[in-house]
CSV table of C-alpha atoms in Angstrom, one decimal:
chain,number,residue,atom,x,y,z
A,1,MET,CA,-9.4,5.2,-5.0
A,2,ALA,CA,-13.3,6.0,-5.4
A,3,LEU,CA,-14.0,6.9,-1.9
A,4,LEU,CA,-17.0,8.7,-2.9
A,5,GLY,CA,-18.3,5.6,-4.7
A,6,LEU,CA,-17.6,3.6,-1.5
A,7,PHE,CA,-19.7,6.1,0.8
A,8,SER,CA,-22.5,6.4,-1.8
A,9,LEU,CA,-22.7,2.5,-1.4
A,10,ILE,CA,-22.8,2.4,2.4
A,11,LEU,CA,-25.6,5.0,2.2
A,12,SER,CA,-27.4,3.2,-0.4
A,13,GLN,CA,-27.7,0.4,1.9
A,14,GLY,CA,-29.3,2.6,4.6
A,15,GLY,CA,-26.8,3.3,7.0
A,16,PHE,CA,-23.4,4.1,7.9
A,17,ALA,CA,-20.1,1.9,8.4
A,18,ALA,CA,-18.0,2.4,11.5
A,19,ALA,CA,-14.4,0.8,11.3
A,20,GLN,CA,-14.5,-2.7,12.8
A,21,ASP,CA,-11.2,-2.4,14.1
A,22,VAL,CA,-10.2,-5.8,12.2
A,23,CYS,CA,-6.8,-4.4,11.5
A,24,ALA,CA,-4.6,-3.0,14.2
A,25,SER,CA,-2.2,-0.5,12.2
A,26,HIS,CA,0.8,1.5,13.5
A,27,ASP,CA,-0.2,4.4,11.4
A,28,LEU,CA,-1.2,8.1,12.9
A,29,PRO,CA,-4.9,8.8,13.2
A,30,ASN,CA,-6.5,10.9,10.2
A,31,PRO,CA,-5.6,14.7,11.0
A,32,LEU,CA,-8.1,16.2,8.5
A,33,ALA,CA,-11.5,14.6,9.1
A,34,GLN,CA,-12.9,17.6,11.6
A,35,LEU,CA,-11.5,20.2,9.2
A,36,TYR,CA,-12.9,18.8,6.1
A,37,PRO,CA,-16.1,17.1,7.5
A,38,ASN,CA,-17.9,17.1,3.8
A,39,ASN,CA,-14.9,15.7,2.2
A,40,ALA,CA,-13.5,12.1,2.2
A,41,THR,CA,-10.2,12.2,4.0
A,42,GLY,CA,-7.6,9.6,5.3
A,43,VAL,CA,-4.0,8.6,5.8
A,44,LEU,CA,-1.9,7.0,3.0
A,45,ASN,CA,1.2,5.6,4.4
A,46,ALA,CA,3.3,4.6,1.3
A,47,THR,CA,6.3,3.1,-0.4
A,48,LEU,CA,6.9,5.3,-3.6
A,49,ALA,CA,9.5,3.9,-6.0
A,50,ILE,CA,10.7,5.1,-9.3
A,51,ILE,CA,11.3,2.2,-11.8
A,52,PRO,CA,12.8,3.6,-15.0
A,53,ILE,CA,12.0,1.9,-18.2
A,54,SER,CA,12.7,2.9,-21.9
A,55,LEU,CA,10.5,5.4,-23.6
A,56,GLU,CA,9.9,2.8,-25.9
A,57,ALA,CA,8.7,0.5,-23.8
A,58,ALA,CA,6.5,3.2,-22.1
A,59,ARG,CA,5.1,4.0,-25.5
A,60,ARG,CA,4.4,0.1,-25.9
A,61,LEU,CA,2.6,-0.1,-22.5
A,62,ILE,CA,0.7,3.3,-22.3
A,63,PRO,CA,-2.4,3.6,-24.6
A,64,PRO,CA,-1.4,5.3,-27.5
A,65,GLN,CA,-3.9,8.2,-27.3
A,66,TYR,CA,-2.2,9.5,-24.2
A,67,GLY,CA,1.1,11.4,-24.8
A,68,ILE,CA,4.1,11.4,-22.6
A,69,LEU,CA,5.1,15.0,-21.3
A,70,GLU,CA,8.8,14.3,-21.3
A,71,GLY,CA,9.6,17.9,-20.8
A,72,ALA,CA,7.3,17.9,-17.7
A,73,TYR,CA,9.3,15.2,-16.0
A,74,ARG,CA,12.7,16.5,-17.0
A,75,ALA,CA,11.7,19.7,-15.4
A,76,LEU,CA,12.0,17.9,-12.0
A,77,LEU,CA,14.6,15.4,-13.2
A,78,PRO,CA,17.1,17.1,-15.7
A,79,ASP,CA,19.6,14.4,-15.0
A,80,PHE,CA,17.3,11.5,-15.8
A,81,PRO,CA,19.1,9.3,-18.4
A,82,GLU,CA,18.0,10.2,-21.9
A,83,GLY,CA,15.5,7.9,-23.7
A,84,MET,CA,14.0,6.7,-20.2
A,85,TYR,CA,10.9,7.2,-18.2
A,86,PRO,CA,9.8,7.0,-14.9
A,87,VAL,CA,7.0,4.6,-13.7
A,88,MET,CA,6.0,5.0,-10.5
A,89,LEU,CA,5.1,2.1,-8.2
A,90,GLN,CA,3.0,2.7,-4.9
A,91,ALA,CA,2.5,0.3,-2.4
A,92,ALA,CA,0.3,2.0,0.3
A,93,HIS,CA,-2.0,1.2,3.3
A,94,ASP,CA,-5.2,3.6,3.6
A,95,HIS,CA,-5.8,4.4,7.2
A,96,ASP,CA,-8.7,5.9,9.0
A,97,VAL,CA,-10.6,6.8,5.8
A,98,GLN,CA,-13.7,8.9,7.2
A,99,PHE,CA,-16.5,11.0,6.0
A,100,PRO,CA,-17.7,13.0,9.0
A,101,ALA,CA,-20.8,14.7,7.7
A,102,TYR,CA,-22.4,11.1,7.1
A,103,GLY,CA,-20.5,9.5,10.1
A,104,ILE,CA,-18.8,7.2,8.0
A,105,THR,CA,-15.2,5.5,9.0
A,106,LEU,CA,-14.1,2.7,6.7
A,107,ASP,CA,-11.9,-0.2,7.6
A,108,ASP,CA,-8.3,-0.1,6.7
A,109,PHE,CA,-6.9,-1.7,3.5
A,110,SER,CA,-4.0,-2.1,1.4
A,111,ARG,CA,-3.2,-1.5,-2.4
A,112,VAL,CA,-0.5,-1.8,-4.7
A,113,GLY,CA,0.1,-1.2,-8.3
A,114,PHE,CA,2.0,0.5,-11.3
A,115,GLU,CA,1.5,4.1,-12.1
A,116,PHE,CA,2.2,5.9,-15.5
A,117,PRO,CA,2.4,9.8,-14.6
A,118,PHE,CA,2.9,12.9,-16.8
A,119,LEU,CA,0.6,11.8,-19.7
A,120,ASP,CA,-1.3,14.3,-21.8
A,121,LEU,CA,-5.0,13.0,-21.4
A,122,THR,CA,-6.4,16.4,-22.2
A,123,GLY,CA,-4.3,17.2,-25.4
A,124,ASP,CA,-3.3,20.5,-24.3
A,125,GLY,CA,0.4,19.6,-24.0
A,126,TYR,CA,0.7,20.8,-20.7
A,127,SER,CA,-1.5,19.2,-17.9
A,128,SER,CA,0.0,16.1,-16.2
A,129,PHE,CA,-2.3,13.0,-15.5
A,130,ARG,CA,-1.4,9.8,-14.0
A,131,TRP,CA,-2.7,6.4,-15.6
A,132,ALA,CA,-3.3,3.7,-12.8
A,133,PRO,CA,-4.6,0.9,-14.8
A,134,ALA,CA,-4.5,-2.0,-12.2
A,135,GLN,CA,-4.4,-2.5,-8.6
A,136,LEU,CA,-4.4,-5.3,-6.1
A,137,ILE,CA,-6.6,-4.3,-3.0
A,138,SER,CA,-7.1,-6.3,0.2
A,139,ALA,CA,-9.5,-9.0,-0.5
A,140,ALA,CA,-11.5,-8.5,2.7
A,141,HIS,CA,-12.6,-4.9,1.4
A,142,ASP,CA,-15.1,-5.5,-1.1
A,143,MET,CA,-16.0,-1.7,-1.1
A,144,ALA,CA,-12.8,-0.6,-1.9
A,145,LEU,CA,-12.3,-3.2,-4.7
A,146,GLU,CA,-15.8,-2.2,-6.2
A,147,GLY,CA,-14.9,1.6,-5.9
A,148,SER,CA,-11.7,1.1,-7.9
A,149,ARG,CA,-13.5,-0.7,-10.5
A,150,GLU,CA,-15.8,2.2,-10.9
A,151,TYR,CA,-12.9,3.9,-12.7
A,152,GLY,CA,-12.2,1.1,-15.1
A,153,THR,CA,-9.4,-0.2,-13.0
A,154,ILE,CA,-8.3,-3.8,-13.2
A,155,ALA,CA,-8.8,-4.4,-9.5
A,156,SER,CA,-7.9,-7.8,-8.1
A,157,PRO,CA,-8.6,-8.9,-4.4
A,158,ALA,CA,-5.2,-9.9,-2.9
A,159,GLU,CA,-3.8,-10.7,0.7
A,160,TYR,CA,-1.0,-8.7,2.2
A,161,ASP,CA,2.0,-9.4,4.4
A,162,PRO,CA,1.9,-7.4,6.6
A,163,PRO,CA,-2.0,-7.4,6.7
A,164,CYS,CA,-2.4,-3.9,8.6
A,165,ASP,CA,0.7,-1.7,7.8
A,166,ALA,CA,2.5,-0.2,4.8
A,167,TYR,CA,5.5,-2.5,5.5
A,168,ARG,CA,7.1,-4.5,8.3
A,169,ARG,CA,10.8,-4.7,9.5
A,170,LEU,CA,12.9,-7.8,8.9
A,171,PRO,CA,15.6,-9.2,11.0
A,172,ASN,CA,18.1,-7.6,8.6
A,173,GLY,CA,16.6,-4.2,9.2
A,174,LYS,CA,15.1,-4.0,5.6
A,175,THR,CA,11.5,-3.4,5.1
A,176,TYR,CA,9.2,-5.8,3.5
A,177,PHE,CA,5.7,-5.6,1.7
A,178,LYS,CA,4.0,-8.3,-0.5
A,179,GLY,CA,0.9,-8.4,-2.0
A,180,SER,CA,-0.5,-11.5,-3.9
A,181,SER,CA,-3.6,-12.0,-5.6
A,182,SER,CA,-6.3,-14.1,-4.6
A,183,THR,CA,-7.6,-15.0,-8.0
A,184,SER,CA,-4.4,-14.9,-10.2
A,185,LEU,CA,-0.4,-15.2,-10.5
A,186,GLU,CA,-0.2,-11.4,-9.9
A,187,PHE,CA,2.0,-10.2,-6.9
A,188,PHE,CA,4.3,-7.3,-5.8
A,189,GLU,CA,7.2,-8.0,-3.3
A,190,LEU,CA,9.4,-5.0,-2.1
A,191,GLU,CA,12.4,-5.3,0.1
A,192,MET,CA,13.8,-2.1,0.8
A,193,ASP,CA,16.8,-0.6,2.9
A,194,ARG,CA,16.0,2.7,4.8
A,195,LEU,CA,18.8,5.0,4.2
A,196,SER,CA,19.6,8.1,6.3
A,197,LYS,CA,17.0,11.0,6.1
A,198,HIS,CA,20.1,13.1,4.7
A,199,THR,CA,20.9,10.5,1.8
A,200,LEU,CA,20.7,12.0,-1.6
A,201,ILE,CA,19.0,9.8,-3.9
A,202,PRO,CA,18.1,10.4,-8.0
A,203,TYR,CA,14.5,11.3,-7.2
A,204,PRO,CA,13.9,14.6,-5.2
A,205,LEU,CA,10.7,14.6,-2.9
A,206,GLU,CA,9.4,17.4,-5.2
A,207,LEU,CA,9.0,14.6,-7.8
A,208,PHE,CA,6.8,12.3,-5.4
A,209,LYS,CA,4.7,15.5,-4.5
A,210,ASN,CA,4.2,16.2,-8.2
A,211,ILE,CA,3.3,12.8,-9.2
A,212,THR,CA,1.2,11.8,-6.2
A,213,ASN,CA,-0.9,15.1,-6.9
A,214,GLN,CA,-1.4,14.4,-10.3
A,215,PRO,CA,-5.1,13.5,-11.3
A,216,ILE,CA,-5.4,9.6,-11.4
A,217,PHE,CA,-7.3,7.7,-14.4
A,218,ALA,CA,-8.0,4.3,-15.7
A,219,ASN,CA,-10.2,4.3,-18.8
A,220,ALA,CA,-10.7,8.2,-18.7
A,221,THR,CA,-14.4,8.1,-18.4
A,222,SER,CA,-13.8,9.8,-15.1
A,223,CYS,CA,-10.7,11.3,-12.7
A,224,ASP,CA,-9.9,10.9,-9.3
A,225,ASN,CA,-8.2,13.9,-7.5
A,226,MET,CA,-6.3,12.9,-4.6
A,227,ILE,CA,-4.6,15.6,-2.7
A,228,ARG,CA,-1.9,14.5,-0.9
A,229,LEU,CA,-0.5,17.0,1.8
A,230,PHE,CA,3.3,17.1,2.6
A,231,ASN,CA,3.1,20.1,5.0
A,232,THR,CA,2.0,18.5,8.3
A,233,THR,CA,3.6,17.1,11.4
A,234,MET,CA,2.8,13.8,9.9
A,235,SER,CA,5.6,14.3,7.3
A,236,ALA,CA,7.8,16.1,9.6
A,237,GLY,CA,10.6,15.9,12.2
A,238,LYS,CA,10.7,11.9,13.3
A,239,TYR,CA,8.0,11.2,10.6
A,240,ALA,CA,9.8,12.9,7.8
A,241,PRO,CA,10.0,11.0,4.5
A,242,VAL,CA,12.7,8.5,4.4
A,243,PRO,CA,14.7,7.4,1.4
A,244,VAL,CA,15.0,4.0,0.4
A,245,GLN,CA,16.7,1.8,-2.0
A,246,GLY,CA,15.8,-2.0,-2.8
A,247,ARG,CA,14.5,-4.8,-5.0
A,248,ILE,CA,11.0,-5.0,-6.5
A,249,LYS,CA,9.5,-8.2,-7.8
A,250,ALA,CA,6.2,-8.2,-9.6
A,251,ARG,CA,3.8,-9.8,-11.8
A,252,SER,CA,1.1,-7.1,-13.1
A,253,PHE,CA,-0.5,-5.5,-15.8
A,254,PRO,CA,0.6,-3.5,-17.9
A,255,PHE,CA,3.8,-5.6,-17.6
A,256,GLN,CA,4.0,-9.1,-19.1
A,257,GLY,CA,5.3,-12.0,-17.0
A,258,GLU,CA,7.3,-11.7,-13.9
A,259,LYS,CA,9.7,-8.8,-13.4
A,260,GLU,CA,12.6,-8.0,-10.9
A,261,TRP,CA,14.3,-4.6,-10.6
A,262,THR,CA,17.2,-3.9,-8.5
A,263,ASP,CA,18.7,-0.6,-6.9
A,264,VAL,CA,15.5,0.9,-7.3
A,265,TYR,CA,15.3,4.1,-5.1
A,266,GLY,CA,12.2,5.9,-3.6
A,267,VAL,CA,10.7,7.3,-0.4
A,268,GLN,CA,8.6,5.8,2.4
A,269,VAL,CA,6.2,8.7,3.6
A,270,ALA,CA,3.0,9.0,5.4
A,271,THR,CA,0.3,11.9,3.8
A,272,PRO,CA,-2.9,12.8,5.0
A,273,PHE,CA,-5.4,13.3,1.9
A,274,ILE,CA,-8.5,14.7,0.7
A,275,GLU,CA,-10.0,13.2,-2.2
A,276,ASN,CA,-12.4,14.5,-5.0
A,277,ASN,CA,-14.1,11.4,-7.0
A,278,TYR,CA,-15.6,11.3,-10.5
A,279,LEU,CA,-14.4,14.5,-11.8
A,280,ASP,CA,-14.7,15.1,-15.6
A,281,CYS,CA,-11.1,14.7,-16.9
A,282,GLN,CA,-11.2,17.5,-19.2
A,283,SER,CA,-12.3,19.9,-16.3
A,284,MET,CA,-8.7,19.2,-15.1
A,285,ARG,CA,-7.1,20.6,-18.1
A,286,GLY,CA,-4.3,23.1,-16.9
A,287,TYR,CA,-3.4,20.8,-14.0
A,288,SER,CA,0.1,20.4,-13.7
A,289,GLY,CA,0.5,18.4,-10.6
A,290,THR,CA,2.7,20.3,-7.9
A,291,GLY,CA,5.9,22.1,-7.6
A,292,GLY,CA,6.8,24.1,-4.4
A,293,VAL,CA,3.4,25.6,-3.4
A,294,GLY,CA,0.4,23.8,-4.7
A,295,ASP,CA,-2.2,21.1,-3.7
A,296,ALA,CA,0.6,19.2,-1.7
A,297,GLN,CA,0.0,22.1,0.9
A,298,ILE,CA,-2.8,23.9,2.6
A,299,ASP,CA,-2.6,27.6,2.5
A,300,GLY,CA,-1.4,29.1,5.5
A,301,LEU,CA,-0.2,25.9,7.0
A,302,ARG,CA,3.2,25.3,8.4
A,303,PRO,CA,5.3,22.3,8.4
A,304,ASP,CA,5.5,22.4,12.4
A,305,ASP,CA,1.6,23.1,12.5
A,306,ASP,CA,-0.1,20.2,14.8
A,307,LEU,CA,-2.0,18.4,12.2
């Protein structure tokens, strides 16, 4: 998300935007705003799910100029099936986004889209980037839509169920999320079982830390660096990441037609973030996402620190 673009638009219109409380969310407040007053910060509550597709299919979907760093994802997933590639679906709710130095707080919004990680954007054979070509974004949030489009993203206005949270509980105990485009037949629908926190799923948390901290691009004119922090109390104890398993149905670029995947695994987790916008993609050469210690953590911060 191009938050700097949103803030620039607000300032160009001669003022600041205070949240209008049009959406009552269950998400926790932004713990980073006062620590980083000169940065865009917020909370991202998301379902992150891995959809394995064939490398052949991935090569057809991903623009040919971007190589696929198979060795990078196999270092994290040594048992990942041969000839396969991990697409990530992110269904998320942006909450309490602030830029305190300018007195700015944005209204909450939801977004969802397919993301293609471990791409060799710079041609160095090492640096992992994430291609996010299209998103459905809350229709009422014009600034979020325009901010995303500034990266070349195909951003479509959408309605969400639930409107103000990352998911809702169904009577059968599963979680539910649906985003439907207001202008096309595009949609995403997720129905997930929340598993025991001790359940082993095929994808370790380190994989999600790595992917969500890879620089994001759409048409590669500039890159977005969203630093997701996994070592705060927002992601520990009773708020620790929860493994999930379930079903995803979608119709969205770059896939053709309606698709359905069953027995999909992932996690549901809320993380605070710091965002750096409109970076020169080549300036991020050498960036490999995160492993144990990296941008997923603040130096010196322990998981039990009260953030």
